[in-house]
Amino acid sequence: MTSRHTVAADLAKAISEFSDLPAMSDSERTVTYCRLGQFVSALSEHLETPQVVGIFGSPGVAMAASAVACVMTGRPFVHLDPAMPQMVLHNIASELKVSLIVTCETAAPGQLPGDCKTVHANDLLNDLHAPDVPLRAVSIAPTDPIYLVATSGTTGRPKCIPVSQDAAYLSYLWRDAYTPYGPGLRVAIYVFAIWEMFRPLRKGSNLWFPDASTLFAPGKLAEFLIENDISEMLFTPSFYDTFLNVLDADRAAELPLSRVILNGEVVSDDLIMASLAKLPNAALWNLYSICETHDVCMSHLTEPAGDTPASVGVPMTHLRAVILDETDAVCPPGVSGQLHFEGPRMLGPGYVNRPEETRLRFRELTIEGRETRLYDTGDQAWVDDNGALHIEGRIAHMLKLRGFSIQTTELTDTMRDRLAFSSAAPWVAEVDSRGQSLIFYYAVDSAQAARNAERWGIVDGANTIPAALAADLRAVLPAYCVPSFLVQMDALPLHPVSGKADLRALPAVEEPPHELHYAEDAVIAAAALAMACAPSKIDPALSFHDQGGDSLMCVTLMLELEKIYGMPLDFDLAMNVPLHRLDQLMTREADAPAPTEDFGRPGILLTGATGFLGGHVLAQAARDLPAGEVVYCLVRDKNRGARDRLDEVAVAQEVAPDRYVIVHGTLDAPHFALEDEAYAALAGSVTKVVHCAAMVNLAIGQDEMLDWSMRGIETVLTFCANAGADLRFTSSSAVFPDQGGPWPEAPATDWDGCTGYGAAKIAAEDAIRTAGGPAAIVRLPSLYDLDAPNPRDIYEIILEASLRAGHMPQSLAFPMTDVTAAAAFLLGPITASDAPIYNLMSDTHIAPKDANALPPMDWLAKVTLDLGIAKVIKEFPDTLRATSTFENTAARAMWSRISDRPFDVISDGKALLTRRTRDHQRDPALI
């Protein structure tokens, strides 16, 4: 039997009725309902085979549009979260027999199964030519799955939950009475995108997807909500509490929110009062939903609940709440028990290929003399006289930590492979200042205790989880499933009636005294606070994500660091950069006064001396400068000393120690963070400044990159004015698109698709020309050294990856200039008061020939690349076909004054490719 009343039919009607209205928006694009319909038509051509479709990518327009296309063509889909461990993603695809994956962002090499066909959603969105034709929703049976929810799996093996078409439709229909949607309503989507995005789309509302760097930074999120006039947003109570705590009353008053929905955890009275105080005009709703039954009930929170948990309302018509005690008898109103639901149209068939788990959770019982099928929610609850539910928390086999669900049976199975015990009881409880923590209680005999002590160093009682065991678990589990504490006991306490583990009699855990010590590094201390662990457990060489930090923890980390350093912090940076680098970046304006060297000799100032170009400029200057003159090298301390790094470069370039002087300072601090006396001495000795330093960090957003660059150029220009020195600035071909031209030796303006790096260079060029001092702007493409490849250059990386994989991308072409030529040019007589611009690029491009060349997206699937580089190529595919041409009249004329060699020698593609191929053929890793 098929049904005309489906979510697909509602979506088709909305696309027709609201054609010209915006349907969904993110930081990259806005898609109207008409264009969404065109995308559905385009993607539908790839969805003809009946199958479960994987959608890989973070929530955004591409992911949401792909999900809509699947629903309207009757193809159930499963969201493949890029944050899931690779093994889990492969297991989901295998479990559901997924053979087609719609990719909404670039996957890392090996992240997705190699035998799955991929369709790139962004490619379709960027190239829509389909006519605006009426869409028809396909016929769908009420019991067919609309989508599947795949948990990340507490054992590494996911649990896949089908949600039926009927359950989704009935749930949305019921929810319309509480949270009605319509044209003009703007709904911001939290991480639970699949649950929340179809309801508003059915009624002509506009979805907004904040990116991760905005979503988990309360200050940025508030700005996003205000700028985009957002009407509604769903939060977990944990994050909403953090969000409200950050906002002062004035900022909260600017928020346009008229409706806030809380979901995923028990709501406290403190949170209710905080919301009513700071957002009095935003209706606060408490939603109760579970994957297996979709939405259940919701209540309007208008005042604190008092001594009882806040009500979540009366269950919807097609669900009946049944609360059972330890003996499976029905509890009367007011008595707490284990919450179950009955409802044939809402309960799905169970879990895919998981008969044991299905039998455990979907129970066949005789209730009040009637045979019925119940779903065990894993929640402790009671019902009041009005039929409203009050949720108290999770019970034994299902825990909740910061909004994440943890299957205790599966966690116990995973722990059993690594730890010796006879019985176990995972639990979530408060631990001193750490707040909610996952604790693994377990019972052992003497032999098991001895094995645990030998393998992990575990003693009886409470133990902070050993670092080695935590690392082992993180390889197969989501970070939130890794216990913070292990409690080894002779026996678990038992309930006197049921004989089961009495969880409320488990001993409390206190933070071990030896863990409470002062951490000198503020970043380490903040990370430890955010992860609820001791500073000694934090590895500064790893990123916050790599050592188990999740998004909510990262919000805490960011807020702590912003308080300490007094400056904003990007979410991606906080999450993904090694903590020792994070400390370096955050202390950029907090550096202590630098050690002072002898700045009495005449010379030039060089920034970026430890970089690829800077090292060659140092070598060239050491050869060219008159005797007695030196190169002052501005170098900032990083994870190893500035002097060690500079000396290493000098040795590699064969520069004698007496030809250079280190300047311990930083570009983006006034006076380079030097003492006044040292700064004055340096300004009195320098006649030229060669500014080679640049921020090229893919983890940093465009605004942060631009901010860093501008503070640096302002500091350099001030120094040039103080010193009476001229400036030679290394700009980039990135100030123009990768295709087109010839681009002039003239000022550039920002353009659509310009990278953060290119925008920063354009802004710096403008600042230099506005300053009016003697200067030169030298635009450079990628730079090569035949003897020593630049490991950070994107084209060197592309060449290396291609040679290793045995395939070049089709039509690969790019400009490259000899770094020694660039160094010589920068030190020549190139400056003037009008800051001339030189395009130091030849007329030819490097264009490797390869009979086995692959289309770019196929090539990306074959090669091994850093995720950041792969993301750049995916987002800016013209990078692989950088065929721009440049005017170089001024550069040619100046080159003739600097060198006797012809201008075209600055780029030798044949020699470069020959050397790189030979080097890789000699690489032992390839033999």
Short mmCIF file of N, CA and C in Angstrom, two decimals, residues 677-825:
data_model
loop_
_atom_site.label_atom_id
_atom_site.label_comp_id
_atom_site.label_asym_id
_atom_site.label_seq_id
_atom_site.Cartn_x
_atom_site.Cartn_y
_atom_site.Cartn_z
N GLU A 677 64.78 50.73 23.48
CA GLU A 677 66.19 50.98 23.15
C GLU A 677 66.65 50.07 22.02
N ALA A 678 66.27 48.81 22.07
CA ALA A 678 66.66 47.86 21.02
C ALA A 678 66.00 48.22 19.70
N TYR A 679 64.73 48.63 19.74
CA TYR A 679 64.02 49.01 18.53
C TYR A 679 64.69 50.22 17.87
N ALA A 680 65.06 51.20 18.67
CA ALA A 680 65.71 52.40 18.13
C ALA A 680 67.05 52.06 17.51
N ALA A 681 67.79 51.15 18.15
CA ALA A 681 69.09 50.76 17.61
C ALA A 681 68.93 50.04 16.27
N LEU A 682 67.93 49.16 16.18
CA LEU A 682 67.69 48.44 14.94
C LEU A 682 67.28 49.42 13.83
N ALA A 683 66.40 50.35 14.15
CA ALA A 683 65.95 51.33 13.16
C ALA A 683 67.11 52.21 12.69
N GLY A 684 68.09 52.45 13.56
CA GLY A 684 69.22 53.26 13.17
C GLY A 684 70.22 52.54 12.29
N SER A 685 70.13 51.22 12.20
CA SER A 685 71.10 50.43 11.44
C SER A 685 70.57 49.92 10.11
N VAL A 686 69.24 49.83 9.95
CA VAL A 686 68.64 49.18 8.78
C VAL A 686 68.34 50.19 7.67
N THR A 687 68.70 49.83 6.46
CA THR A 687 68.42 50.69 5.30
C THR A 687 67.42 50.06 4.34
N LYS A 688 67.26 48.73 4.41
CA LYS A 688 66.32 48.03 3.55
C LYS A 688 65.55 47.01 4.38
N VAL A 689 64.30 46.78 4.02
CA VAL A 689 63.49 45.73 4.65
C VAL A 689 62.97 44.81 3.55
N VAL A 690 63.25 43.54 3.68
CA VAL A 690 62.68 42.54 2.77
C VAL A 690 61.66 41.73 3.56
N HIS A 691 60.39 41.91 3.22
CA HIS A 691 59.30 41.31 4.00
C HIS A 691 58.79 40.05 3.29
N CYS A 692 59.29 38.89 3.75
CA CYS A 692 58.93 37.60 3.13
C CYS A 692 57.95 36.79 3.97
N ALA A 693 57.73 37.18 5.21
CA ALA A 693 56.88 36.37 6.09
C ALA A 693 55.43 36.44 5.61
N ALA A 694 54.73 35.33 5.73
CA ALA A 694 53.32 35.28 5.32
C ALA A 694 52.60 34.22 6.13
N MET A 695 51.32 34.44 6.36
CA MET A 695 50.48 33.46 7.03
C MET A 695 49.84 32.57 5.97
N VAL A 696 50.22 31.30 5.96
CA VAL A 696 49.59 30.33 5.06
C VAL A 696 49.19 29.15 5.93
N ASN A 697 48.01 29.24 6.58
CA ASN A 697 47.57 28.22 7.51
C ASN A 697 46.13 27.87 7.17
N LEU A 698 45.92 26.66 6.68
CA LEU A 698 44.60 26.28 6.20
C LEU A 698 43.60 26.09 7.33
N ALA A 699 44.10 26.01 8.59
CA ALA A 699 43.19 25.86 9.72
C ALA A 699 42.65 27.21 10.19
N ILE A 700 43.20 28.31 9.63
CA ILE A 700 42.80 29.64 10.06
C ILE A 700 41.86 30.23 9.03
N GLY A 701 40.80 30.86 9.50
CA GLY A 701 39.82 31.43 8.60
C GLY A 701 40.34 32.67 7.89
N GLN A 702 39.60 33.11 6.86
CA GLN A 702 40.03 34.25 6.05
C GLN A 702 40.16 35.51 6.89
N ASP A 703 39.20 35.74 7.79
CA ASP A 703 39.26 36.96 8.61
C ASP A 703 40.50 36.97 9.49
N GLU A 704 40.82 35.81 10.09
CA GLU A 704 41.99 35.74 10.96
C GLU A 704 43.27 35.94 10.16
N MET A 705 43.32 35.34 8.95
CA MET A 705 44.51 35.49 8.11
C MET A 705 44.69 36.95 7.70
N LEU A 706 43.59 37.60 7.34
CA LEU A 706 43.65 39.00 6.94
C LEU A 706 44.06 39.88 8.11
N ASP A 707 43.53 39.58 9.29
CA ASP A 707 43.86 40.36 10.48
C ASP A 707 45.35 40.25 10.80
N TRP A 708 45.87 39.02 10.76
CA TRP A 708 47.30 38.81 11.07
C TRP A 708 48.16 39.55 10.05
N SER A 709 47.83 39.43 8.78
CA SER A 709 48.62 40.06 7.73
C SER A 709 48.64 41.57 7.88
N MET A 710 47.48 42.17 8.15
CA MET A 710 47.41 43.62 8.23
C MET A 710 48.15 44.15 9.44
N ARG A 711 48.06 43.46 10.56
CA ARG A 711 48.83 43.91 11.71
C ARG A 711 50.32 43.82 11.42
N GLY A 712 50.72 42.77 10.70
CA GLY A 712 52.13 42.63 10.35
C GLY A 712 52.61 43.74 9.42
N ILE A 713 51.83 44.04 8.37
CA ILE A 713 52.28 45.04 7.40
C ILE A 713 52.30 46.43 8.04
N GLU A 714 51.36 46.71 8.96
CA GLU A 714 51.38 47.99 9.64
C GLU A 714 52.63 48.15 10.50
N THR A 715 53.02 47.06 11.18
CA THR A 715 54.24 47.11 12.00
C THR A 715 55.47 47.34 11.12
N VAL A 716 55.51 46.66 9.98
CA VAL A 716 56.66 46.80 9.07
C VAL A 716 56.71 48.21 8.48
N LEU A 717 55.56 48.75 8.06
CA LEU A 717 55.55 50.09 7.48
C LEU A 717 55.96 51.15 8.51
N THR A 718 55.52 50.97 9.74
CA THR A 718 55.93 51.89 10.80
C THR A 718 57.44 51.84 10.99
N PHE A 719 57.99 50.61 10.96
CA PHE A 719 59.44 50.49 11.13
C PHE A 719 60.18 51.15 9.96
N CYS A 720 59.70 50.94 8.74
CA CYS A 720 60.35 51.55 7.58
C CYS A 720 60.36 53.07 7.70
N ALA A 721 59.26 53.64 8.17
CA ALA A 721 59.20 55.08 8.35
C ALA A 721 60.19 55.53 9.43
N ASN A 722 60.24 54.78 10.54
CA ASN A 722 61.16 55.13 11.62
C ASN A 722 62.62 55.00 11.20
N ALA A 723 62.90 53.99 10.36
CA ALA A 723 64.28 53.71 9.96
C ALA A 723 64.69 54.48 8.71
N GLY A 724 63.75 55.06 7.98
CA GLY A 724 64.07 55.66 6.70
C GLY A 724 64.51 54.60 5.69
N ALA A 725 63.95 53.39 5.83
CA ALA A 725 64.34 52.27 4.98
C ALA A 725 63.31 52.04 3.89
N ASP A 726 63.75 51.50 2.76
CA ASP A 726 62.80 51.11 1.72
C ASP A 726 62.29 49.69 2.00
N LEU A 727 61.18 49.35 1.35
CA LEU A 727 60.51 48.07 1.61
C LEU A 727 60.39 47.28 0.33
N ARG A 728 60.77 45.99 0.40
CA ARG A 728 60.57 45.04 -0.70
C ARG A 728 59.59 43.98 -0.19
N PHE A 729 58.39 43.98 -0.73
CA PHE A 729 57.31 43.12 -0.23
C PHE A 729 57.03 41.99 -1.21
N THR A 730 57.00 40.77 -0.70
CA THR A 730 56.68 39.61 -1.55
C THR A 730 55.18 39.38 -1.55
N SER A 731 54.55 39.75 -2.64
CA SER A 731 53.13 39.49 -2.82
C SER A 731 52.99 38.16 -3.58
N SER A 732 51.85 37.96 -4.22
CA SER A 732 51.55 36.64 -4.79
C SER A 732 50.70 36.73 -6.04
N SER A 733 50.85 35.73 -6.91
CA SER A 733 49.96 35.62 -8.07
C SER A 733 48.52 35.37 -7.63
N ALA A 734 48.31 35.00 -6.34
CA ALA A 734 46.97 34.72 -5.83
C ALA A 734 46.11 35.96 -5.73
N VAL A 735 46.68 37.15 -6.00
CA VAL A 735 45.83 38.35 -6.01
C VAL A 735 44.94 38.36 -7.24
N PHE A 736 45.19 37.47 -8.20
CA PHE A 736 44.36 37.34 -9.39
C PHE A 736 43.82 35.90 -9.48
N PRO A 737 42.76 35.68 -10.25
CA PRO A 737 42.27 34.32 -10.45
C PRO A 737 43.31 33.43 -11.11
N ASP A 738 43.12 32.11 -10.97
CA ASP A 738 44.06 31.14 -11.53
C ASP A 738 43.93 31.00 -13.04
N GLN A 739 42.91 31.62 -13.61
CA GLN A 739 42.75 31.56 -15.05
C GLN A 739 42.43 32.97 -15.57
N GLY A 740 42.73 33.19 -16.84
CA GLY A 740 42.46 34.49 -17.43
C GLY A 740 43.74 35.30 -17.60
N GLY A 741 43.58 36.60 -17.81
CA GLY A 741 44.72 37.47 -18.01
C GLY A 741 44.82 37.94 -19.46
N PRO A 742 45.90 38.61 -19.81
CA PRO A 742 47.06 38.86 -18.94
C PRO A 742 46.72 39.87 -17.84
N TRP A 743 47.10 39.50 -16.58
CA TRP A 743 46.84 40.36 -15.43
C TRP A 743 47.95 41.41 -15.34
N PRO A 744 47.59 42.66 -15.04
CA PRO A 744 48.53 43.77 -15.15
C PRO A 744 49.48 43.88 -13.95
N GLU A 745 50.55 44.61 -14.18
CA GLU A 745 51.45 45.00 -13.09
C GLU A 745 50.88 46.30 -12.49
N ALA A 746 49.71 46.14 -11.88
CA ALA A 746 48.95 47.27 -11.36
C ALA A 746 48.14 46.78 -10.17
N PRO A 747 47.55 47.70 -9.39
CA PRO A 747 46.79 47.26 -8.21
C PRO A 747 45.70 46.25 -8.56
N ALA A 748 45.47 45.32 -7.62
CA ALA A 748 44.43 44.30 -7.76
C ALA A 748 43.29 44.61 -6.81
N THR A 749 42.11 44.11 -7.13
CA THR A 749 40.95 44.25 -6.24
C THR A 749 40.42 42.87 -5.89
N ASP A 750 39.77 42.78 -4.74
CA ASP A 750 39.21 41.50 -4.30
C ASP A 750 38.18 41.00 -5.32
N TRP A 751 38.06 39.70 -5.47
CA TRP A 751 37.16 39.12 -6.47
C TRP A 751 36.50 37.87 -5.89
N ASP A 752 35.36 37.50 -6.45
CA ASP A 752 34.62 36.32 -5.99
C ASP A 752 35.50 35.09 -6.09
N GLY A 753 35.61 34.36 -5.02
CA GLY A 753 36.42 33.15 -5.02
C GLY A 753 37.85 33.38 -4.58
N CYS A 754 38.21 34.63 -4.29
CA CYS A 754 39.58 34.92 -3.85
C CYS A 754 39.83 34.23 -2.51
N THR A 755 40.96 33.58 -2.37
CA THR A 755 41.30 32.90 -1.12
C THR A 755 41.64 33.92 -0.04
N GLY A 756 41.66 33.45 1.22
CA GLY A 756 42.07 34.32 2.31
C GLY A 756 43.49 34.80 2.14
N TYR A 757 44.35 33.94 1.60
CA TYR A 757 45.74 34.31 1.36
C TYR A 757 45.83 35.43 0.31
N GLY A 758 45.07 35.27 -0.79
CA GLY A 758 45.08 36.30 -1.82
C GLY A 758 44.52 37.61 -1.33
N ALA A 759 43.42 37.55 -0.54
CA ALA A 759 42.82 38.77 -0.02
C ALA A 759 43.79 39.50 0.91
N ALA A 760 44.53 38.73 1.70
CA ALA A 760 45.51 39.34 2.61
C ALA A 760 46.61 40.06 1.82
N LYS A 761 47.05 39.45 0.72
CA LYS A 761 48.09 40.09 -0.10
C LYS A 761 47.57 41.37 -0.77
N ILE A 762 46.34 41.34 -1.25
CA ILE A 762 45.76 42.54 -1.87
C ILE A 762 45.70 43.68 -0.86
N ALA A 763 45.23 43.36 0.35
CA ALA A 763 45.13 44.39 1.39
C ALA A 763 46.51 44.94 1.74
N ALA A 764 47.52 44.07 1.80
CA ALA A 764 48.87 44.53 2.12
C ALA A 764 49.42 45.43 1.02
N GLU A 765 49.19 45.06 -0.24
CA GLU A 765 49.63 45.90 -1.36
C GLU A 765 49.01 47.30 -1.25
N ASP A 766 47.71 47.34 -0.96
CA ASP A 766 47.03 48.63 -0.85
C ASP A 766 47.64 49.47 0.28
N ALA A 767 47.94 48.81 1.40
CA ALA A 767 48.50 49.54 2.54
C ALA A 767 49.87 50.12 2.20
N ILE A 768 50.67 49.36 1.45
CA ILE A 768 52.01 49.83 1.08
C ILE A 768 51.91 51.03 0.16
N ARG A 769 51.04 50.96 -0.84
CA ARG A 769 50.93 52.06 -1.79
C ARG A 769 50.35 53.31 -1.12
N THR A 770 49.44 53.10 -0.15
CA THR A 770 48.87 54.24 0.57
C THR A 770 49.91 54.91 1.45
N ALA A 771 50.83 54.13 2.02
CA ALA A 771 51.83 54.67 2.94
C ALA A 771 52.74 55.68 2.25
N GLY A 772 53.06 55.48 0.97
CA GLY A 772 53.79 56.47 0.20
C GLY A 772 55.30 56.45 0.34
N GLY A 773 55.86 55.54 1.10
CA GLY A 773 57.31 55.46 1.23
C GLY A 773 57.93 54.70 0.08
N PRO A 774 59.28 54.75 -0.05
CA PRO A 774 59.93 53.98 -1.11
C PRO A 774 59.70 52.48 -0.90
N ALA A 775 59.22 51.81 -1.93
CA ALA A 775 58.86 50.40 -1.78
C ALA A 775 58.81 49.74 -3.14
N ALA A 776 58.69 48.42 -3.13
CA ALA A 776 58.45 47.62 -4.33
C ALA A 776 57.59 46.44 -3.94
N ILE A 777 56.67 46.11 -4.83
CA ILE A 777 55.78 44.96 -4.62
C ILE A 777 56.13 43.92 -5.68
N VAL A 778 56.59 42.76 -5.23
CA VAL A 778 57.03 41.71 -6.14
C VAL A 778 56.05 40.54 -6.04
N ARG A 779 55.27 40.34 -7.09
CA ARG A 779 54.30 39.23 -7.09
C ARG A 779 54.99 37.97 -7.58
N LEU A 780 54.84 36.93 -6.80
CA LEU A 780 55.50 35.66 -7.09
C LEU A 780 54.48 34.54 -7.18
N PRO A 781 54.72 33.58 -8.07
CA PRO A 781 53.90 32.36 -8.05
C PRO A 781 54.53 31.38 -7.07
N SER A 782 54.28 30.09 -7.26
CA SER A 782 55.01 29.09 -6.49
C SER A 782 56.50 29.21 -6.82
N LEU A 783 57.33 28.84 -5.84
CA LEU A 783 58.78 28.95 -6.01
C LEU A 783 59.41 27.57 -5.91
N TYR A 784 60.41 27.32 -6.76
CA TYR A 784 61.07 26.02 -6.71
C TYR A 784 62.57 26.18 -6.57
N ASP A 785 63.16 25.17 -6.01
CA ASP A 785 64.61 25.03 -5.94
C ASP A 785 64.89 23.64 -6.50
N LEU A 786 65.69 23.54 -7.55
CA LEU A 786 65.94 22.24 -8.17
C LEU A 786 66.56 21.25 -7.18
N ASP A 787 67.31 21.76 -6.21
CA ASP A 787 68.01 20.86 -5.30
C ASP A 787 67.21 20.48 -4.08
N ALA A 788 66.30 21.32 -3.65
CA ALA A 788 65.57 21.06 -2.40
C ALA A 788 64.13 21.52 -2.53
N PRO A 789 63.18 20.63 -2.77
CA PRO A 789 61.78 21.02 -2.95
C PRO A 789 61.23 21.77 -1.74
N ASN A 790 60.30 22.66 -2.01
CA ASN A 790 59.62 23.38 -0.93
C ASN A 790 58.49 22.50 -0.41
N PRO A 791 58.61 21.97 0.80
CA PRO A 791 57.61 21.00 1.27
C PRO A 791 56.24 21.62 1.54
N ARG A 792 56.16 22.96 1.57
CA ARG A 792 54.88 23.60 1.87
C ARG A 792 54.19 24.16 0.64
N ASP A 793 54.84 24.10 -0.51
CA ASP A 793 54.23 24.65 -1.71
C ASP A 793 53.18 23.68 -2.26
N ILE A 794 52.02 24.21 -2.64
CA ILE A 794 50.92 23.35 -3.05
C ILE A 794 51.25 22.57 -4.33
N TYR A 795 52.02 23.17 -5.24
CA TYR A 795 52.32 22.46 -6.49
C TYR A 795 53.41 21.42 -6.29
N GLU A 796 54.33 21.67 -5.39
CA GLU A 796 55.29 20.62 -5.03
C GLU A 796 54.55 19.44 -4.40
N ILE A 797 53.56 19.75 -3.58
CA ILE A 797 52.76 18.70 -2.94
C ILE A 797 51.96 17.93 -3.98
N ILE A 798 51.37 18.64 -4.94
CA ILE A 798 50.60 17.99 -6.00
C ILE A 798 51.51 17.08 -6.83
N LEU A 799 52.69 17.58 -7.18
CA LEU A 799 53.63 16.77 -7.96
C LEU A 799 54.04 15.52 -7.20
N GLU A 800 54.38 15.68 -5.93
CA GLU A 800 54.80 14.52 -5.14
C GLU A 800 53.68 13.49 -5.04
N ALA A 801 52.45 13.97 -4.72
CA ALA A 801 51.32 13.04 -4.60
C ALA A 801 51.05 12.34 -5.92
N SER A 802 51.16 13.06 -7.04
CA SER A 802 50.90 12.47 -8.36
C SER A 802 51.94 11.43 -8.72
N LEU A 803 53.22 11.74 -8.46
CA LEU A 803 54.28 10.79 -8.79
C LEU A 803 54.18 9.54 -7.93
N ARG A 804 53.75 9.70 -6.70
CA ARG A 804 53.58 8.53 -5.83
C ARG A 804 52.41 7.66 -6.28
N ALA A 805 51.33 8.33 -6.72
CA ALA A 805 50.13 7.59 -7.11
C ALA A 805 50.20 7.06 -8.54
N GLY A 806 51.13 7.60 -9.34
CA GLY A 806 51.24 7.17 -10.73
C GLY A 806 50.26 7.84 -11.66
N HIS A 807 49.63 8.93 -11.21
CA HIS A 807 48.65 9.65 -12.03
C HIS A 807 48.76 11.15 -11.76
N MET A 808 48.78 11.93 -12.84
CA MET A 808 48.65 13.37 -12.76
C MET A 808 47.17 13.73 -12.96
N PRO A 809 46.73 14.86 -12.44
CA PRO A 809 45.38 15.33 -12.80
C PRO A 809 45.39 15.87 -14.23
N GLN A 810 44.29 15.67 -14.92
CA GLN A 810 44.20 16.13 -16.30
C GLN A 810 44.37 17.65 -16.39
N SER A 811 45.09 18.09 -17.41
CA SER A 811 45.28 19.51 -17.71
C SER A 811 46.02 20.26 -16.61
N LEU A 812 46.82 19.55 -15.83
CA LEU A 812 47.59 20.21 -14.78
C LEU A 812 48.53 21.24 -15.39
N ALA A 813 48.47 22.48 -14.90
CA ALA A 813 49.35 23.55 -15.37
C ALA A 813 49.44 24.60 -14.27
N PHE A 814 50.63 25.16 -14.08
CA PHE A 814 50.81 26.16 -13.04
C PHE A 814 52.09 26.95 -13.30
N PRO A 815 52.15 28.19 -12.81
CA PRO A 815 53.39 28.96 -12.94
C PRO A 815 54.33 28.66 -11.78
N MET A 816 55.63 28.67 -12.04
CA MET A 816 56.63 28.49 -10.99
C MET A 816 57.87 29.28 -11.34
N THR A 817 58.43 29.92 -10.35
CA THR A 817 59.62 30.74 -10.54
C THR A 817 60.76 30.20 -9.68
N ASP A 818 61.95 30.26 -10.22
CA ASP A 818 63.15 29.81 -9.51
C ASP A 818 63.36 30.70 -8.28
N VAL A 819 63.45 30.09 -7.11
CA VAL A 819 63.56 30.85 -5.87
C VAL A 819 64.85 31.67 -5.82
N THR A 820 65.91 31.19 -6.45
CA THR A 820 67.17 31.97 -6.43
C THR A 820 67.02 33.24 -7.26
N ALA A 821 66.24 33.16 -8.35
CA ALA A 821 65.97 34.35 -9.15
C ALA A 821 65.14 35.35 -8.35
N ALA A 822 64.14 34.84 -7.61
CA ALA A 822 63.30 35.72 -6.79
C ALA A 822 64.13 36.41 -5.72
N ALA A 823 65.06 35.67 -5.08
CA ALA A 823 65.90 36.26 -4.04
C ALA A 823 66.78 37.37 -4.62
N ALA A 824 67.38 37.11 -5.77
CA ALA A 824 68.24 38.12 -6.39
C ALA A 824 67.43 39.36 -6.77
N PHE A 825 66.24 39.14 -7.29
CA PHE A 825 65.39 40.26 -7.70
C PHE A 825 65.03 41.14 -6.50
#
